[in-house]
Every structure is written in structure tokens, then in C-alpha cells.
Amino acid sequence: MATSSTGFSGQGLRRLREVLAGHVESRKIPGLVALVSRGGHSHVEALGTMRHDGGAPMRRDTIFRMASTSKPVTMAAAMVLLDECRLRLDDPVDPWLPELADRRVLKRPDGPLDDTVPALRPITVRDLLTSTFGLGVDFESMASPIRAATFERLDYSVASGPAPDPDEWMRRLGELPLQYQPGVRWQYDLSNEVAGVLVSRVTGQTLETFLRERILDPLGMNDTAFHVPADKIDRLPPLYGPDPQTGEFTVWDQAAGGRSSTPPAFQGAGGGLVSTADDYHSYFRMLLNHGMHGSERILSRTAVELMTTNRLSPGQQAARDTMFSGVAHLSCGQGTSGGWGFGMAVRTARSDYAPIGQYGWFGGTGTTAYADPANQLTGILLTQLGLSTPDSPRAMNDFWTTLYQAID
């Protein structure tokens, strides 16, 4: 590759491959797919195998469970509704989500569930999109009664089993008090799931149907969905969660017959997508192009700006920084660099090789995807190795370190 035409140095791309190959050759990551692009040119590495014990090689079109890397894509559906004035940021969500009307709020975040006061105001669309509606994962209160109750009623991870349909899921959510007053504190994940239900109820369509019509199909994201159909299941690797003590590979989810092989009752906007490196490249290039895909506008320029700039107040951001500081050892710095837009992190501080303004997110299945407007750069690294050990986060960290060194 000539450096003048790609924006990367040939030596830098060779070094990127060597570093990623080292993670595969260590036998701690079975295989991976990496895509980097700059200035309209992309470079792809597919290394290793689909299974830890060998077999079919990783390919450019391998399909991955994106986990929380789903968030930047699914939140685009809500942005379409904002563009069309079918939603407004400061409107209460009560008309569409009556389960969240007349909320009670815990007097203390770690207090008993029946010790509550009335919410000071309704939950708004903005609260959901900024992850500040009052409930969610809070790494500082993992042992609290509200965390246990939320996990029991609403979790649909591999360990918990599949979620019910959206109406039943919302009914269960409506039984819980909020941990914080609406708009006060950033908390992780749950708000994105609620936002997905909101999109479905506003449009009268399933989240996937609306997302496909307005985002996925126009961008040619043909392999992005909430499950993998039978004619593509050979492109889906198993999902592994290594034993934290021994490193032994444990299968969290098989391909054929696994959870991703059938349509889910609950289409989880927070972490339910499957996709490919090229599909995600198409999406993040659209964001870098201010909402345009070729000659077609997908999102307004201002919608993209809202999504990809920090939306947190200083107080909200300070609490988020404190919350993530306790888990940085596991995420190797992923997501700990400051702000939050709509469905994704936004770097507000120069903490490593990536500059201020970079946006995107990572996932618990070993996936990461970010775009960098300053360098017109997109980076995507996909594995199927869960965060039960630091191996996939370390690969993510090394990917970003070597990618930024490869810029010409």
C-alpha cells in the first residue's frame, strides 16, 4: 500500500498486523478481524480461526455479536425521530412509556426499595439518550438492593436467559423505583434498552424493522441484525468467556442453536446486534461524513453533532469518571476518557494515543469501534472473547496504540 493513497504508512500497517498476530499466536484469542480506514481507503486484517481449537479461518465477512458496541448504531433510530419531530428532547416519555410515569425515587442510592420519595419531574427523551434517566449499571453501588432487583427482573445476559417481550420487560421495569432523580446521574446500559422500546412504540414497528428501513438498508449493512439467519450461521463464531483463574476457554454461546441463531423476543438496543467489520465501517463513515452516505442523507448534520459530542454536565461527567475509574483495570482504558454523547463515549481528555473528539464504544464480547474526526479515521476490532479475562481488552488497547502510530 502506498502511503500517499491510504493515509497510513506501510511500515505502520505491517506493525499493526504483527501486534494483532501476536495476540492470536499467544493462543489467548482464537481469531479476530480488524478494519482501519482513513481518507476513503481501508485496510483489513483477518487473523486466526473461528474456534479456539482450530477449524475455519476468520474472514472479512465473519459475523460477530457486537454486545454494547450496538449502542452507537441503535441510537441512530431515535435520532431519525428527532430529525422528523416525532420526538423532542425535553418531552416526557410518559405518553409512549406509561410504565415510567409517576416515578418514585430512592431516598438513598443504596437504601431499601420501599424508602422512596416522588420524582421531582418526569423522565424525558433527553434523559434516555444521555443515560441519565435514573436507573442503570452503577459500578459504585453493585451491592445495593436496587442493583440486585434490577438484575433479577431485567437482565438477559447469557447467564440469565432470554428477555421477555418488550411490554413485559417494561412492566417489570415499572415495578422498580429509580435510584436517582431523573437527569442527575449517568448510569450505564439500561437507558439504551428503554430507548429502543421508545422507538418501537413511537413508530408502531419493531426496533429492527425501523432501524433496517432508515439506517441499515440505506447504508448497505446487510449483515447487521438482532440474530443470524440459518444461511449465514456458518459465519458466526462461538462466543468464549475464558476462565478467570485458568484461562481455559468456556463457550458462552454456540453459533448453531445458540442465542444469536433465532430472533429474540426482546430486541436489545443496548447490546443485541450482530454485525461485520464492513457494516460498521459503513456506519461510522456516515457519521464522519456528517450524516451523508454517498449522495443520500441518513441523519442531519446536527443530529450527528448531538450524538458525537459530550452531552454530560460537569457534575454528571465527574460522577461517570469516578465510576469508571474502578474498572479501568478490566477495560484497559476503554470508555474512561471523559464524556458521553447519545449512545457512545466521546473523548474530552487526551489520556492515551487517541485525540479529543474521538467517539464510539466497545462491547463485552471483545468488540471495539471508534471514529476520529480530527484524523478522518475509523478503527474496528472484532473478537468473540468476553471480558472475563484482560486478554481482549489488551488486544483492543494495542490495536489503538499501533493504529495511531500507523498514521502517515
XYZ file of C-alpha atoms in Angstrom:
408
model
C 0.000 0.000 0.000
C 1.408 3.392 -0.962
C 1.328 5.751 1.985
C 0.209 8.700 -0.123
C -3.022 6.962 -1.155
C -4.046 5.365 2.146
C -3.127 7.833 4.874
C -1.226 5.057 6.674
C 2.419 4.118 6.407
C 3.245 0.682 5.047
C 5.538 0.070 8.000
C 2.769 1.091 10.392
C 0.267 -1.319 8.869
C 2.810 -4.139 8.999
C 3.410 -3.358 12.658
C -0.351 -3.365 13.296
C -0.605 -6.820 11.769
C 2.366 -8.087 13.780
C 0.910 -6.857 17.060
C -2.526 -8.365 16.378
C -0.965 -11.612 15.155
C 0.949 -11.801 18.429
C -2.320 -11.842 20.375
C -3.626 -14.684 18.200
C -0.352 -16.625 18.346
C -0.441 -16.389 22.145
C -3.462 -18.726 21.880
C -5.421 -16.450 24.194
C -7.550 -15.043 21.350
C -8.691 -17.612 18.755
C -9.148 -15.077 15.977
C -10.041 -11.515 15.105
C -10.972 -9.143 12.299
C -9.607 -5.595 12.230
C -10.565 -2.819 9.826
C -8.882 0.582 9.688
C -9.738 3.358 7.258
C -8.655 6.885 6.519
C -9.451 9.229 3.697
C -11.729 6.793 1.902
C -9.222 3.906 1.929
C -9.496 0.859 4.183
C -7.208 -1.952 5.276
C -8.459 -5.249 6.750
C -6.738 -7.999 8.716
C -8.476 -11.329 9.377
C -6.314 -13.477 11.634
C -6.709 -16.804 13.403
C -9.652 -19.153 13.450
C -13.323 -19.038 14.364
C -12.900 -21.659 17.108
C -10.202 -21.873 19.745
C -9.409 -25.438 18.663
C -8.870 -24.541 15.014
C -11.121 -25.145 12.055
C -12.440 -22.472 9.730
C -10.335 -19.290 9.500
C -11.574 -15.857 10.435
C -12.764 -13.997 7.332
C -13.512 -10.428 6.470
C -17.242 -11.240 6.416
C -17.288 -13.094 9.758
C -20.340 -12.063 11.794
C -19.796 -11.001 15.408
C -22.016 -10.472 18.436
C -21.435 -6.749 18.916
C -22.650 -6.537 22.545
C -22.506 -2.918 23.780
C -20.890 -1.785 20.534
C -24.513 -1.982 19.344
C -25.337 1.265 21.158
C -23.904 3.797 18.655
C -25.909 2.170 15.834
C -29.247 1.560 17.527
C -29.423 5.099 18.924
C -29.464 6.401 15.344
C -33.090 5.245 15.161
C -34.008 7.747 17.872
C -32.077 10.460 16.024
C -34.234 9.886 12.935
C -37.316 10.502 15.082
C -35.785 13.685 16.482
C -34.979 14.876 12.950
C -38.608 14.294 11.955
C -40.009 15.999 15.087
C -41.740 12.776 16.080
C -39.726 13.031 19.301
C -38.483 16.116 21.129
C -35.557 16.001 23.520
C -37.315 17.570 26.504
C -40.705 15.928 26.093
C -41.718 13.493 28.866
C -41.758 9.869 27.723
C -44.984 9.108 29.621
C -47.308 9.054 26.557
C -45.304 6.214 24.996
C -43.874 4.613 28.123
C -46.643 4.885 30.742
C -44.773 2.329 32.850
C -42.321 5.138 33.656
C -44.921 7.730 34.705
C -45.203 8.951 38.307
C -41.860 7.550 39.383
C -40.709 7.025 42.940
C -37.022 7.584 43.727
C -34.889 6.038 46.455
C -34.037 8.386 49.302
C -30.539 6.854 49.286
C -28.976 5.156 46.235
C -28.030 2.156 48.374
C -31.172 2.231 50.518
C -34.143 -0.155 50.826
C -36.513 -0.293 47.870
C -39.510 0.931 49.876
C -37.823 4.070 51.221
C -38.679 6.492 48.425
C -39.807 9.999 47.547
C -41.695 11.206 44.461
C -39.662 12.063 41.353
C -39.171 15.805 41.005
C -40.082 15.718 37.322
C -40.981 13.242 34.554
C -38.352 11.264 32.624
C -37.635 12.908 29.267
C -36.336 11.707 25.907
C -33.078 13.518 26.671
C -32.696 11.540 29.907
C -32.893 8.262 27.989
C -30.496 9.307 25.234
C -27.891 10.613 27.691
C -28.232 7.604 30.042
C -29.386 9.794 32.940
C -32.991 8.675 33.473
C -32.310 7.345 36.977
C -31.564 3.615 36.618
C -28.745 1.567 35.156
C -25.484 -0.134 35.945
C -23.570 1.871 38.545
C -20.164 0.429 39.350
C -20.114 2.204 42.714
C -23.279 0.505 44.000
C -23.111 -3.036 42.631
C -24.075 -4.493 46.027
C -27.128 -2.256 46.515
C -30.699 -3.608 46.756
C -31.751 -1.719 43.608
C -28.933 -3.306 41.582
C -29.987 -6.789 42.687
C -33.634 -6.075 41.905
C -32.808 -4.600 38.502
C -30.622 -7.558 37.580
C -33.242 -10.074 38.711
C -36.071 -8.508 36.709
C -34.389 -7.131 33.599
C -31.080 -8.864 32.819
C -30.979 -11.070 29.737
C -27.298 -11.951 29.569
C -26.054 -15.426 28.716
C -26.202 -16.348 32.394
C -29.754 -15.061 32.897
C -31.512 -16.384 29.835
C -33.510 -14.521 27.172
C -35.636 -11.482 27.964
C -39.426 -11.456 27.622
C -41.232 -9.340 25.043
C -40.851 -5.546 25.353
C -44.206 -4.972 27.049
C -43.472 -7.484 29.793
C -39.930 -6.157 30.148
C -41.281 -2.624 30.596
C -43.871 -3.854 33.105
C -41.069 -5.297 35.220
C -39.102 -2.070 34.929
C -42.139 -0.097 36.058
C -42.218 -2.042 39.328
C -38.882 -0.577 40.393
C -38.106 2.801 41.935
C -35.432 4.959 40.357
C -32.040 5.017 42.041
C -31.507 8.718 41.259
C -33.731 11.626 40.306
C -34.145 11.949 36.507
C -31.284 13.833 34.883
C -28.956 13.714 37.881
C -26.502 10.863 37.278
C -25.061 8.987 34.297
C -25.597 5.231 34.579
C -24.757 2.557 32.101
C -26.766 0.483 29.639
C -30.378 0.332 30.822
C -31.435 3.630 29.254
C -30.416 2.380 25.806
C -32.729 -0.607 26.163
C -35.595 1.683 27.146
C -34.825 3.988 24.227
C -35.176 1.010 21.881
C -38.666 0.311 23.243
C -39.488 4.002 22.886
C -38.558 3.924 19.187
C -40.737 0.876 18.651
C -43.762 2.407 20.333
C -43.452 5.774 18.600
C -43.150 4.156 15.151
C -45.544 1.253 15.645
C -42.829 -1.050 14.271
C -40.290 -3.337 15.837
C -36.981 -1.660 16.554
C -35.271 -3.819 13.937
C -37.829 -3.039 11.224
C -37.477 0.714 11.706
C -33.699 0.518 12.067
C -33.471 -1.527 8.876
C -35.670 0.822 6.849
C -33.980 4.040 7.948
C -30.367 3.106 8.789
C -29.235 -0.427 7.933
C -30.586 -0.887 4.394
C -29.666 2.618 3.157
C -26.088 2.030 4.410
C -25.874 -1.463 2.910
C -25.493 -3.029 6.365
C -26.929 -6.311 5.138
C -25.315 -8.483 7.824
C -26.440 -6.335 10.784
C -29.474 -7.625 12.660
C -30.642 -8.970 16.005
C -29.952 -12.571 15.008
C -28.039 -14.566 12.405
C -30.249 -16.426 9.892
C -29.582 -20.080 9.097
C -27.966 -19.363 5.730
C -25.296 -17.218 7.455
C -24.781 -19.159 10.682
C -21.525 -20.673 9.410
C -20.060 -17.148 9.531
C -20.721 -16.775 13.298
C -18.016 -17.995 15.711
C -18.748 -19.322 19.191
C -18.613 -16.744 21.978
C -15.979 -17.589 24.566
C -15.562 -16.496 28.161
C -12.211 -17.730 29.418
C -11.984 -18.964 33.000
C -10.513 -16.053 35.017
C -8.251 -18.380 37.002
C -7.096 -20.919 34.416
C -7.716 -19.127 31.107
C -9.471 -22.267 29.830
C -11.906 -21.496 27.021
C -15.539 -21.780 28.086
C -18.261 -21.447 25.464
C -20.760 -18.782 26.493
C -22.822 -19.151 23.322
C -22.608 -21.543 20.403
C -23.318 -20.483 16.834
C -25.828 -23.045 15.518
C -28.537 -23.493 18.149
C -27.219 -20.614 20.238
C -28.946 -17.445 21.331
C -27.948 -15.485 18.257
C -29.400 -18.081 15.883
C -33.072 -17.220 16.463
C -34.979 -13.904 16.537
C -35.209 -12.645 20.139
C -38.470 -11.630 21.770
C -36.700 -8.512 23.053
C -34.568 -6.622 20.520
C -31.988 -5.160 22.857
C -30.821 -1.739 21.696
C -28.119 -1.794 24.354
C -26.299 -4.864 23.133
C -28.292 -7.108 20.814
C -26.828 -6.568 17.336
C -24.726 -8.924 15.273
C -22.636 -7.373 12.508
C -19.434 -7.330 10.467
C -16.414 -5.061 10.220
C -17.527 -3.708 6.831
C -21.053 -2.959 8.051
C -19.728 -0.987 10.994
C -17.265 0.795 8.748
C -20.186 1.965 6.605
C -21.969 3.326 9.681
C -19.022 5.178 11.172
C -18.047 6.610 7.793
C -21.571 8.033 7.593
C -21.026 9.744 10.941
C -17.662 11.125 9.793
C -19.414 12.391 6.646
C -21.873 14.410 8.795
C -24.798 12.067 8.143
C -24.262 11.511 4.413
C -23.802 8.163 2.654
C -22.774 8.959 -0.877
C -25.468 11.328 -2.138
C -28.076 10.131 0.397
C -28.648 11.810 3.734
C -29.183 9.330 6.572
C -29.100 11.744 9.525
C -28.993 15.510 9.676
C -25.611 17.102 10.311
C -26.896 18.459 13.616
C -28.187 15.040 14.714
C -24.702 13.611 14.178
C -23.205 16.505 16.134
C -25.592 15.827 19.030
C -24.709 12.130 19.066
C -20.964 12.585 18.839
C -20.265 15.463 21.250
C -20.316 15.370 25.018
C -23.812 15.862 26.421
C -22.987 15.500 30.128
C -22.888 18.326 32.639
C -19.676 18.731 34.677
C -21.344 17.032 37.644
C -22.601 14.100 35.584
C -19.228 13.675 33.935
C -17.339 13.800 37.236
C -19.537 11.020 38.604
C -19.004 8.981 35.427
C -15.240 9.413 35.651
C -15.251 8.233 39.265
C -17.481 5.289 38.408
C -15.258 4.029 35.584
C -12.001 4.578 37.453
C -12.719 1.456 39.481
C -12.986 -0.808 36.428
C -10.228 0.614 34.226
C -8.059 -2.409 35.021
C -10.537 -4.593 33.151
C -11.357 -2.309 30.247
C -7.747 -1.178 29.759
C -8.905 2.394 29.493
C -11.742 1.755 27.053
C -14.501 4.269 27.692
C -12.755 6.064 30.553
C -11.779 9.185 28.648
C -14.488 11.636 29.636
C -17.838 12.365 28.090
C -20.890 10.666 26.635
C -22.989 11.662 23.663
C -26.067 9.713 22.580
C -25.216 6.008 22.715
C -21.442 6.399 22.693
C -18.415 7.708 24.523
C -16.822 10.979 23.425
C -13.226 11.742 24.379
C -12.939 15.003 26.285
C -9.381 14.472 27.524
C -6.154 13.260 25.933
C -5.478 10.189 28.066
C -3.676 7.968 25.537
C -2.894 7.855 21.805
C -6.381 8.876 20.646
C -7.226 12.603 20.431
C -10.037 14.604 21.972
C -13.197 14.231 19.896
C -12.864 10.529 19.085
C -16.227 8.773 19.548
C -17.534 5.213 19.653
C -17.746 2.353 22.124
C -16.695 -1.183 22.985
C -18.522 -4.388 23.901
C -18.295 -7.176 26.423
C -17.834 -9.778 23.685
C -14.463 -8.263 22.747
C -15.507 -5.661 20.166
C -14.489 -2.021 19.705
C -15.366 0.612 17.082
C -14.462 4.307 17.132
C -14.218 7.167 14.647
C -11.821 10.105 14.868
C -12.936 13.300 13.081
C -9.585 15.056 13.509
C -7.774 12.358 11.524
C -10.801 11.210 9.458
C -10.021 7.755 10.795
C -12.152 4.727 11.649
C -10.932 1.721 13.598
C -12.829 -1.509 14.238
C -11.521 -4.591 16.056
C -13.783 -7.601 16.484
C -13.211 -10.751 18.538
C -15.588 -13.122 20.288
C -13.725 -13.287 23.565
C -15.586 -11.951 26.580
C -14.093 -9.693 29.227
C -13.783 -12.418 31.868
C -10.001 -12.023 31.422
C -7.989 -8.958 30.294
C -6.924 -10.616 27.017
C -9.365 -8.997 24.582
C -9.147 -5.548 26.286
C -5.365 -5.714 25.977
C -5.722 -6.527 22.288
C -8.058 -3.532 21.938
C -5.549 -1.280 23.660
C -2.673 -2.486 21.472
C -4.832 -2.116 18.350
C -5.482 1.569 19.054
C -1.888 2.240 20.080
C -0.430 0.776 16.907
C -3.180 2.199 14.685
C -2.375 5.762 15.713
C 1.321 5.148 15.128
C 0.478 3.984 11.597
C -0.975 7.351 10.570
C 1.188 8.791 7.804
